[in-house]
């Protein structure tokens, strides 16, 4: 931490407070505001636009230049050269695995791909037409009622087995959500398949037919998992950290992250993008929707555009667009009308002065929906896929926090603008 200081003059205290400035490896410096509390002052930053909630070594985003690093490695290189389980190892352990470490880690994951048979009973309580994200929140949260052999989060081994179980079981639970929704029998994992092949197998195979993995679609799925694996202190990761700061069960904390991710401003945007493209319906309608997006009085937003941190092209969106073209070619939908609208919408938006002024670029969700749709995944499963992939990020941030000596419960303060103290009024005097 650097020894730079900033001097804050506090008018009604008639004194100056010295605050330390800390520098990280990359990115913005931070002002340590802890001394302000002793002066009876809070900072005020709704939405945490300018607030660093923690110190972390996992992921770094340079929003101005559209850079995303997982443990220092650029997302473009990982998407091209790595695979999702290797990225999980990297995020969790901080280094790329040796061949032996990768083999051991893969075996550990495969040993946990099945869920307890009792979990099947949790599904039957849901309506068949329940949104799959509601089922994911419920069933991942239900994992907190199992595994009492490893509930002491102060034990590194207990934290590690919780992480391995989570990463291994998310595809199984996600596929079960889909099977339950469409009324088909659950499919058990096949551990001779790769992680992504196994997921597609559990999603699309049926007992009455032989199923063969499509290597192009499996590779695309794996790349989508890599792109969504982690993203610093986004809303859902911050939710997991805050829940975890009380010492809560790790699976319950992950369920809180799934709940936060569901919103259309966050992970629910991939589903909202496809709904938006279908609503636009034809490229000739694009100008009308761009106008709606520019109108501050119109709540319509161009879903899949804009980002709290990226004020340049989201590097994940570029990789996703390439993946989208590969998948559409593989499934013979190169003239997909939704892609045509998306490409034209992107061209319009990138040339429009409103979007240029607001620095609104496509984000990871803009092309993921079209890609997932072409793979055959229904729209209401898009955010479930996002949750599946992000589970490793959530659990890695949770572990980074709970393994930090002396970590404290998160407890933000507020600016109170409600009533001053007043006395109770009896009912007959109101
Ligand atoms: C994800 O945080 C993460 O890292 C998230 C994520 C991850 O990997 O975890 O990257 C995943 O959530 C990606 C974002 C997916 N969401 C969407 O695509 C929904 C559409 N985008 C917007 O809702 C919005 O851009 C957000 C929520 C993504 C960002 O919101 P901010 O940072 O609070 O930005 P803002 O709402 O303050 O917007 C700044 C200005 C506003 O105009 P003014 O009030 O200044 O006049 O830009 C406008 C907004 O109205 N604006 C948009 C817009 N996004 C922002 N106008 C039209 N269409 C949009 N999409």
CSV table of C-alpha atoms and ligand atoms in Angstrom, one decimal:
chain,number,residue,atom,x,y,z
A,1,UNK,CA,0.0,0.0,0.0
A,2,UNK,CA,1.5,3.4,-0.9
A,3,UNK,CA,2.0,6.2,1.7
A,4,UNK,CA,0.2,8.9,-0.4
A,5,UNK,CA,-2.2,11.0,1.6
A,6,UNK,CA,-5.2,13.3,0.9
A,7,UNK,CA,-6.1,16.1,3.3
A,8,UNK,CA,-9.9,16.7,3.7
A,9,UNK,CA,-11.0,20.0,5.2
A,10,UNK,CA,-14.2,19.4,7.2
A,11,UNK,CA,-16.1,22.7,7.6
A,12,UNK,CA,-18.2,22.1,10.7
A,13,UNK,CA,-15.3,20.4,12.4
A,14,UNK,CA,-12.9,23.2,11.7
A,15,UNK,CA,-10.1,20.7,11.1
A,16,UNK,CA,-8.5,18.7,8.3
A,17,UNK,CA,-8.5,14.9,8.2
A,18,UNK,CA,-5.6,13.1,6.6
A,19,UNK,CA,-6.7,10.0,4.6
A,20,UNK,CA,-4.3,7.4,3.1
A,21,UNK,CA,-4.4,6.6,-0.7
A,22,UNK,CA,-3.7,3.0,-1.5
A,23,UNK,CA,-2.4,1.8,-4.9
A,24,UNK,CA,-3.1,-1.7,-6.4
A,25,UNK,CA,-1.2,-3.6,-9.1
A,26,UNK,CA,-3.5,-2.2,-11.8
A,27,UNK,CA,-6.4,0.2,-12.0
A,28,UNK,CA,-7.7,3.1,-9.9
A,29,UNK,CA,-6.1,4.1,-6.6
A,30,UNK,CA,-8.4,4.1,-3.5
A,31,UNK,CA,-8.9,6.5,-0.6
A,32,UNK,CA,-9.1,4.8,2.8
A,33,UNK,CA,-12.0,6.6,4.4
A,34,UNK,CA,-12.0,4.7,7.7
A,35,UNK,CA,-10.9,7.7,9.7
A,36,UNK,CA,-14.0,9.6,8.7
A,37,UNK,CA,-16.2,7.4,10.9
A,38,UNK,CA,-14.3,8.6,13.9
A,39,UNK,CA,-15.2,12.2,12.9
A,40,UNK,CA,-18.9,11.2,12.6
A,41,UNK,CA,-18.9,11.3,8.8
A,42,UNK,CA,-20.0,8.7,6.2
A,43,UNK,CA,-19.4,8.7,2.5
A,44,UNK,CA,-22.4,8.6,0.3
A,45,UNK,CA,-22.3,6.4,-2.9
A,46,UNK,CA,-25.7,4.8,-3.9
A,47,UNK,CA,-25.0,2.0,-6.4
A,48,UNK,CA,-21.4,1.9,-5.3
A,49,UNK,CA,-20.3,3.8,-8.5
A,50,UNK,CA,-17.0,5.0,-6.8
A,51,UNK,CA,-16.6,2.5,-4.0
A,52,UNK,CA,-14.1,-0.3,-3.7
A,53,UNK,CA,-15.8,-2.8,-1.3
A,54,UNK,CA,-12.7,-5.0,-0.8
A,55,UNK,CA,-9.2,-5.8,-1.9
A,56,UNK,CA,-9.0,-8.7,-4.4
A,57,UNK,CA,-6.5,-10.6,-6.5
A,58,UNK,CA,-8.9,-12.6,-8.7
A,59,UNK,CA,-10.1,-10.5,-11.6
A,60,UNK,CA,-9.3,-7.1,-13.1
A,61,UNK,CA,-11.3,-5.0,-15.5
A,62,UNK,CA,-10.0,-1.9,-17.3
A,63,UNK,CA,-13.3,-0.4,-18.4
A,64,UNK,CA,-11.9,2.4,-20.4
A,65,UNK,CA,-9.8,0.1,-22.6
A,66,UNK,CA,-12.1,-3.0,-22.6
A,67,UNK,CA,-9.6,-5.3,-20.8
A,68,UNK,CA,-10.6,-8.3,-18.6
A,69,UNK,CA,-8.0,-10.4,-16.8
A,70,UNK,CA,-8.6,-13.6,-14.8
A,71,UNK,CA,-5.6,-13.8,-12.4
A,72,UNK,CA,-3.7,-11.7,-14.9
A,73,UNK,CA,-4.5,-13.7,-18.1
A,74,UNK,CA,-6.5,-11.8,-20.8
A,75,UNK,CA,-10.0,-13.3,-21.4
A,76,UNK,CA,-9.3,-13.5,-25.1
A,77,UNK,CA,-6.4,-15.8,-24.6
A,78,UNK,CA,-8.2,-18.0,-22.1
A,79,UNK,CA,-11.3,-18.2,-24.4
A,80,UNK,CA,-9.1,-19.3,-27.3
A,81,UNK,CA,-6.5,-21.6,-25.5
A,82,UNK,CA,-8.0,-22.8,-22.2
A,83,UNK,CA,-11.1,-24.7,-21.1
A,84,UNK,CA,-13.7,-24.0,-18.4
A,85,UNK,CA,-12.4,-26.4,-15.8
A,86,UNK,CA,-8.8,-25.1,-16.3
A,87,UNK,CA,-10.2,-21.6,-15.8
A,88,UNK,CA,-12.0,-22.8,-12.6
A,89,UNK,CA,-8.6,-24.1,-11.3
A,90,UNK,CA,-6.9,-20.8,-12.3
A,91,UNK,CA,-9.5,-18.6,-10.6
A,92,UNK,CA,-9.6,-20.8,-7.4
A,93,UNK,CA,-5.8,-21.3,-7.1
A,94,UNK,CA,-4.3,-18.3,-8.8
A,95,UNK,CA,-2.1,-20.2,-11.2
A,96,UNK,CA,-2.7,-22.3,-14.3
A,97,UNK,CA,-2.5,-26.0,-13.4
A,98,UNK,CA,0.3,-28.4,-14.4
A,99,UNK,CA,-1.0,-31.4,-16.4
A,100,UNK,CA,-1.0,-33.5,-13.2
A,101,UNK,CA,-2.9,-30.8,-11.3
A,102,UNK,CA,-5.4,-30.4,-14.1
A,103,UNK,CA,-6.0,-34.2,-14.2
A,104,UNK,CA,-6.5,-34.4,-10.4
A,105,UNK,CA,-8.8,-31.4,-10.4
A,106,UNK,CA,-10.9,-32.8,-13.2
A,107,UNK,CA,-11.2,-36.1,-11.4
A,108,UNK,CA,-12.3,-34.3,-8.2
A,109,UNK,CA,-15.0,-32.4,-10.1
A,110,UNK,CA,-16.2,-35.6,-11.8
A,111,UNK,CA,-16.5,-37.4,-8.4
A,112,UNK,CA,-19.2,-34.8,-7.4
A,113,UNK,CA,-21.3,-34.4,-10.6
A,114,UNK,CA,-24.3,-36.3,-9.2
A,115,UNK,CA,-26.7,-34.7,-6.7
A,116,UNK,CA,-28.1,-36.4,-3.6
A,117,UNK,CA,-31.2,-38.4,-4.7
A,118,UNK,CA,-33.3,-36.5,-2.2
A,119,UNK,CA,-32.7,-33.3,-4.3
A,120,UNK,CA,-35.1,-34.8,-6.9
A,121,UNK,CA,-37.9,-34.3,-4.4
A,122,UNK,CA,-37.3,-30.5,-4.2
A,123,UNK,CA,-38.2,-30.2,-7.8
A,124,UNK,CA,-41.7,-31.7,-7.5
A,125,UNK,CA,-42.8,-28.8,-5.3
A,126,UNK,CA,-42.3,-26.3,-8.1
A,127,UNK,CA,-45.0,-25.6,-10.8
A,128,UNK,CA,-43.8,-27.1,-14.1
A,129,UNK,CA,-44.0,-23.7,-15.6
A,130,UNK,CA,-41.9,-22.0,-12.8
A,131,UNK,CA,-39.1,-19.9,-14.3
A,132,UNK,CA,-35.9,-22.1,-14.1
A,133,UNK,CA,-34.1,-19.3,-12.2
A,134,UNK,CA,-36.7,-19.7,-9.4
A,135,UNK,CA,-35.9,-23.4,-9.3
A,136,UNK,CA,-32.2,-22.8,-9.3
A,137,UNK,CA,-32.4,-20.4,-6.4
A,138,UNK,CA,-34.4,-23.0,-4.5
A,139,UNK,CA,-32.4,-26.1,-5.3
A,140,UNK,CA,-28.9,-24.6,-5.0
A,141,UNK,CA,-30.1,-23.1,-1.7
A,142,UNK,CA,-31.3,-26.6,-0.7
A,143,UNK,CA,-27.7,-27.9,-1.0
A,144,UNK,CA,-27.1,-26.0,2.3
A,145,UNK,CA,-29.2,-28.7,4.0
A,146,UNK,CA,-26.7,-31.4,2.9
A,147,UNK,CA,-22.9,-31.9,3.4
A,148,UNK,CA,-22.9,-31.6,7.2
A,149,UNK,CA,-19.5,-33.3,7.0
A,150,UNK,CA,-17.9,-30.1,5.9
A,151,UNK,CA,-19.6,-27.0,7.3
A,152,UNK,CA,-16.8,-25.3,9.2
A,153,UNK,CA,-15.9,-22.5,6.8
A,154,UNK,CA,-12.8,-21.7,8.9
A,155,UNK,CA,-11.3,-25.0,7.6
A,156,UNK,CA,-9.7,-24.7,4.2
A,157,UNK,CA,-10.5,-28.3,3.3
A,158,UNK,CA,-14.2,-27.6,4.1
A,159,UNK,CA,-14.2,-24.5,1.9
A,160,UNK,CA,-12.5,-26.4,-0.9
A,161,UNK,CA,-14.9,-29.4,-1.0
A,162,UNK,CA,-17.9,-26.9,-0.9
A,163,UNK,CA,-16.3,-25.2,-4.0
A,164,UNK,CA,-15.7,-28.5,-5.8
A,165,UNK,CA,-19.3,-29.7,-5.1
A,166,UNK,CA,-20.8,-26.5,-6.3
A,167,UNK,CA,-18.8,-26.4,-9.6
A,168,UNK,CA,-19.6,-30.1,-10.2
A,169,UNK,CA,-23.3,-29.9,-9.4
A,170,UNK,CA,-24.3,-26.7,-11.1
A,171,UNK,CA,-24.6,-28.3,-14.6
A,172,UNK,CA,-26.6,-31.2,-13.1
A,173,UNK,CA,-29.0,-28.9,-11.3
A,174,UNK,CA,-29.3,-26.6,-14.3
A,175,UNK,CA,-30.1,-29.5,-16.7
A,176,UNK,CA,-32.6,-30.8,-14.1
A,177,UNK,CA,-34.4,-27.4,-14.1
A,178,UNK,CA,-34.7,-27.7,-17.9
A,179,UNK,CA,-35.9,-31.3,-17.8
A,180,UNK,CA,-38.4,-30.6,-15.1
A,181,UNK,CA,-39.7,-27.6,-17.1
A,182,UNK,CA,-40.3,-29.7,-20.3
A,183,UNK,CA,-41.5,-32.8,-18.5
A,184,UNK,CA,-38.7,-35.1,-19.5
A,185,UNK,CA,-36.9,-37.5,-17.1
A,186,UNK,CA,-33.8,-36.2,-15.4
A,187,UNK,CA,-30.6,-37.4,-17.0
A,188,UNK,CA,-27.7,-38.5,-14.8
A,189,UNK,CA,-24.2,-37.1,-15.6
A,190,UNK,CA,-21.9,-39.3,-17.8
A,191,UNK,CA,-18.3,-38.7,-16.5
A,192,UNK,CA,-16.6,-40.0,-19.6
A,193,UNK,CA,-17.8,-36.8,-21.3
A,194,UNK,CA,-16.1,-33.4,-20.9
A,195,UNK,CA,-17.7,-30.8,-18.5
A,196,UNK,CA,-19.5,-29.0,-21.3
A,197,UNK,CA,-20.4,-32.2,-23.3
A,198,UNK,CA,-21.8,-33.6,-20.0
A,199,UNK,CA,-24.0,-30.5,-19.6
A,200,UNK,CA,-25.3,-30.7,-23.1
A,201,UNK,CA,-25.9,-34.5,-22.6
A,202,UNK,CA,-27.9,-33.9,-19.4
A,203,UNK,CA,-29.9,-31.1,-21.2
A,204,UNK,CA,-30.7,-32.8,-24.5
A,205,UNK,CA,-30.3,-36.6,-24.3
A,206,UNK,CA,-33.4,-38.8,-23.7
A,207,UNK,CA,-33.5,-42.4,-22.5
A,208,UNK,CA,-35.0,-43.6,-25.7
A,209,UNK,CA,-32.3,-42.2,-28.1
A,210,UNK,CA,-28.5,-42.5,-28.5
A,211,UNK,CA,-26.8,-39.1,-28.0
A,212,UNK,CA,-23.6,-37.9,-29.6
A,213,UNK,CA,-21.8,-34.7,-28.5
A,214,UNK,CA,-21.4,-32.0,-31.2
A,215,UNK,CA,-17.8,-30.8,-30.7
A,216,UNK,CA,-18.4,-27.4,-32.2
A,217,UNK,CA,-21.4,-26.8,-29.9
A,218,UNK,CA,-19.6,-28.3,-26.9
A,219,UNK,CA,-16.6,-26.0,-27.5
A,220,UNK,CA,-19.0,-23.0,-27.9
A,221,UNK,CA,-20.7,-23.9,-24.6
A,222,UNK,CA,-17.3,-24.2,-22.9
A,223,UNK,CA,-16.2,-20.8,-24.2
A,224,UNK,CA,-19.5,-19.3,-23.0
A,225,UNK,CA,-18.8,-20.7,-19.5
A,226,UNK,CA,-15.3,-19.2,-19.6
A,227,UNK,CA,-16.6,-15.7,-20.6
A,228,UNK,CA,-19.1,-15.7,-17.8
A,229,UNK,CA,-16.9,-17.2,-15.1
A,230,UNK,CA,-16.0,-14.1,-13.1
A,231,UNK,CA,-16.2,-10.3,-13.3
A,232,UNK,CA,-14.8,-8.5,-10.2
A,233,UNK,CA,-17.4,-7.1,-7.7
A,234,UNK,CA,-20.5,-7.1,-9.9
A,235,UNK,CA,-23.9,-7.1,-8.2
A,236,UNK,CA,-24.3,-10.9,-7.7
A,237,UNK,CA,-20.7,-11.4,-6.5
A,238,UNK,CA,-21.0,-8.5,-4.1
A,239,UNK,CA,-24.2,-10.1,-2.8
A,240,UNK,CA,-22.4,-13.4,-2.3
A,241,UNK,CA,-19.6,-11.5,-0.4
A,242,UNK,CA,-22.1,-9.7,1.8
A,243,UNK,CA,-24.0,-12.9,2.6
A,244,UNK,CA,-20.8,-14.7,3.3
A,245,UNK,CA,-19.5,-12.0,5.6
A,246,UNK,CA,-22.0,-13.1,8.2
A,247,UNK,CA,-20.5,-16.6,8.1
A,248,UNK,CA,-23.5,-18.1,6.4
A,249,UNK,CA,-23.6,-21.5,4.7
A,250,UNK,CA,-21.7,-21.3,1.3
A,251,UNK,CA,-24.5,-22.8,-0.7
A,252,UNK,CA,-27.0,-20.4,0.8
A,253,UNK,CA,-24.7,-17.5,-0.1
A,254,UNK,CA,-24.5,-18.8,-3.7
A,255,UNK,CA,-28.3,-18.9,-3.8
A,256,UNK,CA,-28.3,-15.2,-2.9
A,257,UNK,CA,-26.0,-14.6,-5.8
A,258,UNK,CA,-28.3,-16.5,-8.2
A,259,UNK,CA,-31.2,-14.3,-6.9
A,260,UNK,CA,-29.2,-11.1,-7.6
A,261,UNK,CA,-28.1,-12.3,-11.1
A,262,UNK,CA,-31.7,-12.9,-12.2
A,263,UNK,CA,-32.5,-9.3,-12.6
A,264,UNK,CA,-32.7,-7.9,-16.2
A,265,UNK,CA,-30.2,-5.2,-15.3
A,266,UNK,CA,-27.7,-8.0,-14.6
A,267,UNK,CA,-27.6,-11.6,-15.7
A,268,UNK,CA,-31.2,-11.5,-16.8
A,269,UNK,CA,-30.2,-9.2,-19.6
A,270,UNK,CA,-29.3,-12.1,-22.0
A,271,UNK,CA,-33.0,-13.3,-21.8
A,272,UNK,CA,-34.1,-9.7,-22.1
A,273,UNK,CA,-31.9,-9.2,-25.2
A,274,UNK,CA,-33.7,-12.0,-27.1
A,275,UNK,CA,-37.1,-10.8,-26.0
A,276,UNK,CA,-36.1,-7.3,-27.3
A,277,UNK,CA,-34.8,-8.6,-30.6
A,278,UNK,CA,-38.0,-10.5,-31.1
A,279,UNK,CA,-40.1,-7.4,-30.2
A,280,UNK,CA,-38.1,-5.3,-32.7
A,281,UNK,CA,-38.9,-8.0,-35.2
A,282,UNK,CA,-37.4,-6.3,-38.3
A,283,UNK,CA,-34.4,-4.1,-39.1
A,284,UNK,CA,-36.8,-1.4,-40.3
A,285,UNK,CA,-38.1,-1.0,-36.8
A,286,UNK,CA,-34.6,-0.3,-35.3
A,287,UNK,CA,-34.7,3.6,-35.6
A,288,UNK,CA,-37.9,3.6,-33.5
A,289,UNK,CA,-36.3,1.5,-30.7
A,290,UNK,CA,-33.1,3.6,-30.8
A,291,UNK,CA,-35.3,6.7,-30.3
A,292,UNK,CA,-37.1,5.0,-27.4
A,293,UNK,CA,-33.7,4.1,-25.8
A,294,UNK,CA,-32.5,7.8,-26.2
A,295,UNK,CA,-35.7,9.1,-24.6
A,296,UNK,CA,-35.0,9.8,-20.9
A,297,UNK,CA,-38.8,9.7,-20.2
A,298,UNK,CA,-39.1,6.2,-21.8
A,299,UNK,CA,-38.0,3.4,-19.5
A,300,UNK,CA,-37.0,1.3,-22.5
A,301,UNK,CA,-33.3,0.4,-22.5
A,302,UNK,CA,-31.3,-1.3,-25.2
A,303,UNK,CA,-30.8,-4.6,-23.5
A,304,UNK,CA,-27.3,-6.0,-23.9
A,305,UNK,CA,-25.9,-2.4,-24.2
A,306,UNK,CA,-24.1,-0.4,-21.5
A,307,UNK,CA,-22.1,-1.3,-18.5
A,308,UNK,CA,-21.2,0.1,-15.1
A,309,UNK,CA,-17.5,-0.5,-15.8
A,310,UNK,CA,-17.0,-0.9,-19.5
A,311,UNK,CA,-17.0,2.4,-21.3
A,312,UNK,CA,-15.6,0.6,-24.3
A,313,UNK,CA,-16.4,-2.6,-26.1
A,314,UNK,CA,-16.9,-5.5,-23.5
A,315,UNK,CA,-14.1,-7.9,-24.6
A,316,UNK,CA,-16.4,-10.8,-23.9
A,317,UNK,CA,-18.9,-9.5,-26.4
A,318,UNK,CA,-16.3,-9.6,-29.1
A,319,UNK,CA,-15.5,-13.3,-28.4
A,320,UNK,CA,-19.2,-14.0,-28.0
A,321,UNK,CA,-19.9,-12.5,-31.5
A,322,UNK,CA,-17.3,-14.8,-33.1
A,323,UNK,CA,-18.7,-17.8,-31.2
A,324,UNK,CA,-22.2,-16.8,-32.4
A,325,UNK,CA,-21.1,-16.9,-36.0
A,326,UNK,CA,-19.4,-20.3,-35.5
A,327,UNK,CA,-22.5,-21.8,-33.9
A,328,UNK,CA,-24.9,-20.4,-36.4
A,329,UNK,CA,-22.8,-21.8,-39.2
A,330,UNK,CA,-22.7,-25.2,-37.5
A,331,UNK,CA,-26.4,-25.4,-37.1
A,332,UNK,CA,-27.1,-23.9,-40.6
A,333,UNK,CA,-28.7,-20.7,-39.4
A,334,UNK,CA,-26.2,-18.2,-40.9
A,335,UNK,CA,-29.1,-16.0,-42.0
A,336,UNK,CA,-30.7,-16.0,-38.5
A,337,UNK,CA,-33.1,-13.0,-38.6
A,338,UNK,CA,-32.3,-12.3,-34.9
A,339,UNK,CA,-28.6,-12.0,-35.8
A,340,UNK,CA,-29.4,-9.7,-38.7
A,341,UNK,CA,-31.3,-7.4,-36.3
A,342,UNK,CA,-28.6,-7.6,-33.7
A,343,UNK,CA,-25.8,-6.8,-36.2
A,344,UNK,CA,-27.8,-3.8,-37.6
A,345,UNK,CA,-28.8,-2.7,-34.1
A,346,UNK,CA,-25.1,-2.7,-33.1
A,347,UNK,CA,-24.1,-0.8,-36.2
A,348,UNK,CA,-26.8,1.8,-35.5
A,349,UNK,CA,-26.0,2.2,-31.8
A,350,UNK,CA,-22.2,2.5,-32.4
A,351,UNK,CA,-22.9,5.4,-34.8
A,352,UNK,CA,-25.5,7.1,-32.7
A,353,UNK,CA,-24.4,10.2,-30.8
A,354,UNK,CA,-26.4,9.3,-27.7
A,355,UNK,CA,-24.7,5.9,-27.4
A,356,UNK,CA,-21.3,7.5,-28.3
A,357,UNK,CA,-21.8,10.2,-25.7
A,358,UNK,CA,-23.0,7.7,-23.0
A,359,UNK,CA,-20.2,5.3,-24.0
A,360,UNK,CA,-22.8,2.5,-24.5
A,361,UNK,CA,-21.3,-0.5,-26.1
A,362,UNK,CA,-22.6,-4.1,-26.5
A,363,UNK,CA,-21.9,-6.2,-23.3
A,364,UNK,CA,-21.5,-9.9,-22.8
A,365,UNK,CA,-25.2,-10.4,-22.9
A,366,UNK,CA,-25.8,-8.9,-26.4
A,367,UNK,CA,-24.7,-11.9,-28.4
A,368,UNK,CA,-24.9,-14.7,-25.8
A,369,UNK,CA,-28.7,-15.0,-26.2
A,370,UNK,CA,-28.6,-15.6,-30.0
A,371,UNK,CA,-25.8,-18.1,-29.5
A,372,UNK,CA,-27.6,-20.0,-26.8
A,373,UNK,CA,-30.8,-19.9,-28.8
A,374,UNK,CA,-29.0,-21.5,-31.8
A,375,UNK,CA,-27.5,-24.2,-29.5
A,376,UNK,CA,-31.1,-25.1,-28.7
A,377,UNK,CA,-31.3,-23.7,-25.2
A,378,UNK,CA,-34.6,-22.0,-24.5
A,379,UNK,CA,-34.7,-18.3,-23.6
A,380,UNK,CA,-35.8,-18.9,-20.0
A,381,UNK,CA,-32.7,-21.0,-19.4
A,382,UNK,CA,-30.2,-18.3,-20.5
A,383,UNK,CA,-29.6,-16.8,-17.1
A,384,UNK,CA,-29.4,-20.3,-15.6
A,385,UNK,CA,-26.4,-20.8,-17.9
A,386,UNK,CA,-24.9,-17.5,-16.7
A,387,UNK,CA,-25.4,-18.7,-13.1
A,388,UNK,CA,-23.8,-22.1,-13.9
A,389,UNK,CA,-20.7,-20.4,-15.3
A,390,UNK,CA,-20.5,-17.7,-12.6
A,391,UNK,CA,-20.6,-20.1,-9.7
A,392,UNK,CA,-16.8,-20.5,-9.8
A,393,UNK,CA,-16.4,-16.7,-9.6
A,394,UNK,CA,-18.9,-16.4,-6.7
A,395,UNK,CA,-17.3,-19.2,-4.7
A,396,UNK,CA,-13.8,-17.9,-5.4
A,397,UNK,CA,-14.6,-14.5,-4.1
A,398,UNK,CA,-16.4,-16.0,-1.1
A,399,UNK,CA,-13.3,-18.1,-0.3
A,400,UNK,CA,-11.0,-15.1,-0.8
A,401,UNK,CA,-13.0,-13.1,1.7
A,402,UNK,CA,-13.6,-15.8,4.4
A,403,UNK,CA,-10.0,-16.9,4.2
A,404,UNK,CA,-8.8,-13.4,4.9
A,405,UNK,CA,-7.7,-13.2,8.6
A,406,UNK,CA,-9.9,-10.8,10.6
A,407,UNK,CA,-12.5,-10.3,7.8
A,408,UNK,CA,-15.6,-8.5,9.2
A,409,UNK,CA,-19.3,-8.6,8.5
A,410,UNK,CA,-20.4,-6.1,5.8
A,411,UNK,CA,-22.7,-3.5,7.3
A,412,UNK,CA,-23.2,-0.3,5.2
A,413,UNK,CA,-24.5,2.9,6.8
A,414,UNK,CA,-27.0,5.4,5.3
A,415,UNK,CA,-28.1,9.0,4.9
A,416,UNK,CA,-31.3,9.2,6.9
A,417,UNK,CA,-33.9,11.6,5.6
A,418,UNK,CA,-37.0,10.2,7.4
A,419,UNK,CA,-39.0,11.7,10.4
A,420,UNK,CA,-37.3,13.2,13.4
A,421,UNK,CA,-38.2,11.5,16.7
A,422,UNK,CA,-41.9,11.9,17.5
A,423,UNK,CA,-44.4,10.5,20.1
A,424,UNK,CA,-47.0,7.8,19.6
A,425,UNK,CA,-50.5,9.0,18.7
A,426,UNK,CA,-53.4,7.0,20.2
A,427,UNK,CA,-55.8,5.6,17.6
A,428,UNK,CA,-58.7,7.9,18.6
A,429,UNK,CA,-56.5,11.0,18.1
A,430,UNK,CA,-55.3,10.2,14.5
B,1,LIG,C1,-24.0,-7.7,-16.7
B,1,LIG,O1,-21.4,-5.5,-13.2
B,1,LIG,C2,-21.0,-6.4,-14.0
B,1,LIG,O2,-19.8,-6.7,-14.2
B,1,LIG,C3,-22.2,-7.2,-14.7
B,1,LIG,C4,-21.8,-8.2,-15.7
B,1,LIG,C5,-21.1,-9.4,-15.1
B,1,LIG,O3,-20.4,-10.1,-15.9
B,1,LIG,O4,-21.3,-9.7,-13.9
B,1,LIG,O5,-21.0,-7.6,-16.7
B,1,LIG,C6,-23.0,-8.8,-16.4
B,1,LIG,O6,-24.9,-7.5,-15.9
B,1,LIG,C7,-23.9,-6.9,-18.0
B,1,LIG,C8,-25.0,-5.8,-18.1
B,1,LIG,C9,-26.3,-6.4,-18.6
B,1,LIG,N1,-27.4,-5.5,-18.5
B,1,LIG,C10,-28.0,-4.9,-19.6
B,1,LIG,O7,-27.5,-5.1,-20.7
B,1,LIG,C11,-29.2,-4.1,-19.3
B,1,LIG,C12,-29.1,-2.8,-20.1
B,1,LIG,N2,-28.0,-2.0,-19.6
B,1,LIG,C13,-28.4,-1.0,-18.6
B,1,LIG,O8,-29.5,-1.3,-17.7
B,1,LIG,C14,-27.2,-0.3,-17.9
B,1,LIG,O9,-26.3,0.0,-18.9
B,1,LIG,C15,-26.5,-1.1,-16.8
B,1,LIG,C16,-27.4,-1.6,-15.8
B,1,LIG,C17,-25.8,-2.3,-17.4
B,1,LIG,C18,-25.4,-0.2,-16.2
B,1,LIG,O10,-26.1,0.7,-15.5
B,1,LIG,P1,-25.4,2.0,-14.8
B,1,LIG,O11,-23.9,1.8,-14.8
B,1,LIG,O12,-26.1,2.3,-13.6
B,1,LIG,O13,-25.5,3.1,-15.9
B,1,LIG,P2,-26.7,4.1,-15.9
B,1,LIG,O14,-28.0,3.4,-15.8
B,1,LIG,O15,-26.3,5.2,-14.9
B,1,LIG,O16,-26.5,4.7,-17.4
B,1,LIG,C19,-25.8,5.8,-17.6
B,1,LIG,C20,-26.6,6.6,-18.7
B,1,LIG,C21,-28.0,6.8,-18.2
B,1,LIG,O17,-28.4,8.0,-18.9
B,1,LIG,P3,-28.5,9.4,-18.0
B,1,LIG,O18,-29.3,9.1,-16.8
B,1,LIG,O19,-27.0,9.7,-17.7
B,1,LIG,O20,-29.1,10.4,-18.9
B,1,LIG,O21,-26.7,5.8,-19.9
B,1,LIG,C22,-28.1,5.4,-20.1
B,1,LIG,C23,-28.8,5.7,-18.8
B,1,LIG,O22,-30.1,6.1,-19.1
B,1,LIG,N3,-28.1,4.0,-20.4
B,1,LIG,C24,-28.8,3.5,-21.4
B,1,LIG,C25,-28.5,2.1,-21.4
B,1,LIG,N4,-27.6,1.9,-20.4
B,1,LIG,C26,-27.4,3.0,-19.8
B,1,LIG,N5,-29.7,4.0,-22.3
B,1,LIG,C27,-30.2,3.1,-23.2
B,1,LIG,N6,-30.0,1.8,-23.2
B,1,LIG,C28,-29.1,1.3,-22.4
B,1,LIG,N7,-28.9,0.0,-22.4
